[in-house]
Amino acid sequence: MQLALKDGTLTRDGFSLEASISFDDGLCVVMGPSGAGKTTLLSLLSGLERMDGGSLMLDGEAVTGYDRRIGIIFQHPERQLFAQSVFDDVSFSLRRLGLGREERRDRTASALREALVDEKLWGVSPFALSGGERRRAAIAGMVVSEPSVLLMDEPTVGLDAPSYGYLMGIVERFRKKGIVVMATHDDEAASRADRIVSMDRGRIVSDGAPVDVLSFPGAVLSRALGLPCIPPVEELAALIKGRMA
């Protein structure tokens, strides 16, 4: 399985992204300061954002819009809950796939159990769940269709302990059978990566194995300063100068 973005360009509200990059099976973590273009890159990789130029290919086939093989988990997936019951919400994507009632029921039940949502809550409104339960149910609704590519935009932000454990379990399961691309500032999540891509100002500035990317001078200095990500060079220099003053 390979997802490839070639000469992808997008300009919106004064921000410009240019990238050519491909992803194979495994977990790739995308890092960089806020505004670096991580979310924009994921939008292009999902096929949901129309590019100004370039192409997106999945296993040699052009992706020009929604593709059921590509799933995306946004930073606050619980905001996409909409159905009258938790069960109906999680099973929605399976209905879009045209699966039979029995298969939909079995796969939805399995996804909800994996998400640690108590069976007695399956028939209630998703908005009656606790914050952690809502987040896990929303993620279950994204992964129940078993996409080949799973894109994740800052998925660990604001997670409680059960939800974090569930999410990392999802990451481990999907990385073994397909492509996972996660934009994050989470060092724990990054430590699990097979590959780390760093971005700044809409450009890819480094790409490689974690031991290589995280050991280059800018990354080492950022960690020494206690920063959650690697800032642009001039910002990093200003921070160092300020600490030395």
PDB file of N, CA and C in Angstrom, residues 33 83 170 192 194 208:
ATOM      1  N   PRO A  33       5.795  23.311  14.331  1.00  0.00           N
ATOM      2  CA  PRO A  33       5.096  24.314  15.140  1.00  0.00           C
ATOM      3  C   PRO A  33       3.696  24.577  14.617  1.00  0.00           C
ATOM      4  N   ALA A  83     -26.067  11.280  15.197  1.00  0.00           N
ATOM      5  CA  ALA A  83     -27.209  10.361  15.169  1.00  0.00           C
ATOM      6  C   ALA A  83     -27.963  10.368  16.498  1.00  0.00           C
ATOM      7  N   ILE A 170      -5.547   1.616  18.721  1.00  0.00           N
ATOM      8  CA  ILE A 170      -5.976   1.779  17.332  1.00  0.00           C
ATOM      9  C   ILE A 170      -4.768   2.009  16.428  1.00  0.00           C
ATOM     10  N   ARG A 192       6.682   6.157  19.028  1.00  0.00           N
ATOM     11  CA  ARG A 192       6.214   4.909  18.428  1.00  0.00           C
ATOM     12  C   ARG A 192       6.383   4.882  16.912  1.00  0.00           C
ATOM     13  N   ASP A 194       7.520   4.901  12.973  1.00  0.00           N
ATOM     14  CA  ASP A 194       8.502   4.282  12.088  1.00  0.00           C
ATOM     15  C   ASP A 194       9.258   5.361  11.328  1.00  0.00           C
ATOM     16  N   GLY A 208      12.652  11.275   7.958  1.00  0.00           N
ATOM     17  CA  GLY A 208      13.508  10.119   8.157  1.00  0.00           C
ATOM     18  C   GLY A 208      13.135   9.317   9.378  1.00  0.00           C
TER      19      GLY A 208
END
